[in-house]
Short mmCIF file of C-alpha atoms in Angstrom, two decimals:
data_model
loop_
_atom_site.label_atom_id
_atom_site.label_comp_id
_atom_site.label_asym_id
_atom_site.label_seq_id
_atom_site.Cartn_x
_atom_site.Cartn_y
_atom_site.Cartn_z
CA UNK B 1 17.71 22.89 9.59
CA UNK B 2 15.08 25.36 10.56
CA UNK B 3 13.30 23.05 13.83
CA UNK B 4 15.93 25.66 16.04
CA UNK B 5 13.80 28.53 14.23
CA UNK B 6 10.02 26.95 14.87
CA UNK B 7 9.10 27.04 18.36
CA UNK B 8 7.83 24.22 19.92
CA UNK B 9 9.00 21.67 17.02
CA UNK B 10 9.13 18.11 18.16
CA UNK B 11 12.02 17.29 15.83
CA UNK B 12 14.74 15.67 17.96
CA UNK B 13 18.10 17.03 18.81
CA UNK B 14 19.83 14.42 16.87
CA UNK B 15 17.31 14.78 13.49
CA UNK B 16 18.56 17.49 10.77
CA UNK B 17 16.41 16.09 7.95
CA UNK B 18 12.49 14.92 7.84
CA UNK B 19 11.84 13.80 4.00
CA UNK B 20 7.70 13.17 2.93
CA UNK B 21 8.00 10.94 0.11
CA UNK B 22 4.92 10.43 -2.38
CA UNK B 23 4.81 7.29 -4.32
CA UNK B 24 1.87 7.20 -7.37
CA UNK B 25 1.62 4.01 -9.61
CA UNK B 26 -0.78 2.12 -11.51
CA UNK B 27 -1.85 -0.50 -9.03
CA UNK B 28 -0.75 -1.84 -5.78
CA UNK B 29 2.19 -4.13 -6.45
CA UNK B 30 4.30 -1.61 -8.46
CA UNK B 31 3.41 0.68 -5.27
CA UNK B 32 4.79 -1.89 -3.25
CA UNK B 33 8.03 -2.41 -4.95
CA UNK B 34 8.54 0.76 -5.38
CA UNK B 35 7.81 1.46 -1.50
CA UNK B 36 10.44 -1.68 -0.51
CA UNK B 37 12.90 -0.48 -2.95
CA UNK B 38 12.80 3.06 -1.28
CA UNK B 39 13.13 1.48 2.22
CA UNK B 40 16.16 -1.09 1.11
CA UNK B 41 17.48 2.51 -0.25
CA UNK B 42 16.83 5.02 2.68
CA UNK B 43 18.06 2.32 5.62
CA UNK B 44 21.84 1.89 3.86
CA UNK B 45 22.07 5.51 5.14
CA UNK B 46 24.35 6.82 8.02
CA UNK B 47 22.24 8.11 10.82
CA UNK B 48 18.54 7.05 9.40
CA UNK B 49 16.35 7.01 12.47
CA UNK B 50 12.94 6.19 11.56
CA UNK B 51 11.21 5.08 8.34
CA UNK B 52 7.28 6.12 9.14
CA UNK B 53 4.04 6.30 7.05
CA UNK B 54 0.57 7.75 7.17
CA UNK B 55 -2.78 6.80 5.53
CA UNK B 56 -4.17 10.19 5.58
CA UNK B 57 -7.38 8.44 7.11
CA UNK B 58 -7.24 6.45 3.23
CA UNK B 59 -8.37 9.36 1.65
CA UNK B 60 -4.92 9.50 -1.36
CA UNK B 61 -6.12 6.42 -3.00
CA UNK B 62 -7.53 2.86 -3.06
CA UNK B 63 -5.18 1.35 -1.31
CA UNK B 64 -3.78 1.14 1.96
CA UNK B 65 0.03 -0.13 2.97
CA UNK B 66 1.53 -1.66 5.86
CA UNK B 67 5.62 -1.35 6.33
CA UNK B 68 5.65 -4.42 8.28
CA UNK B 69 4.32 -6.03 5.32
CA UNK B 70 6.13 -4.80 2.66
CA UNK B 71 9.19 -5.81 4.40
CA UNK B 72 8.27 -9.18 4.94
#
């Protein structure tokens, strides 16, 4: 992992892998399922710590998504 080679990176001791994920689709449900699908994927893994998202202020598209309701 290269956060020992960039000073001042806030990746944690115990992190050796931050993944960005971009999901495009043709409305909001397939977006959706896809999203839940990736998140029913990425938590069967050893050692997953977090499962984030940003909005980018709403500025990628038309709609907006909230983990806590996806996984509902």
């Amino acid at each position: 992992s290269v956060k020992d080679k960039v000073e001042g990176s806030n990746v944690p001791a115990d992190v050796n892998g931050i993944y960005e994920i971009v999901i495009n689709g043709l409305d909001a449900k397939v977006i959706s399922e896809a999203m839940l699908a990736g998140i029913k994927a990425a938590v069967q893994i050893p050692g997953m710590k977090k499962i984030t998202a940003g909005n980018f202020g709403g500025n990628l598209g038309p709609h907006k998504f909230n983990l806590h309701d996806i996984v509902k």
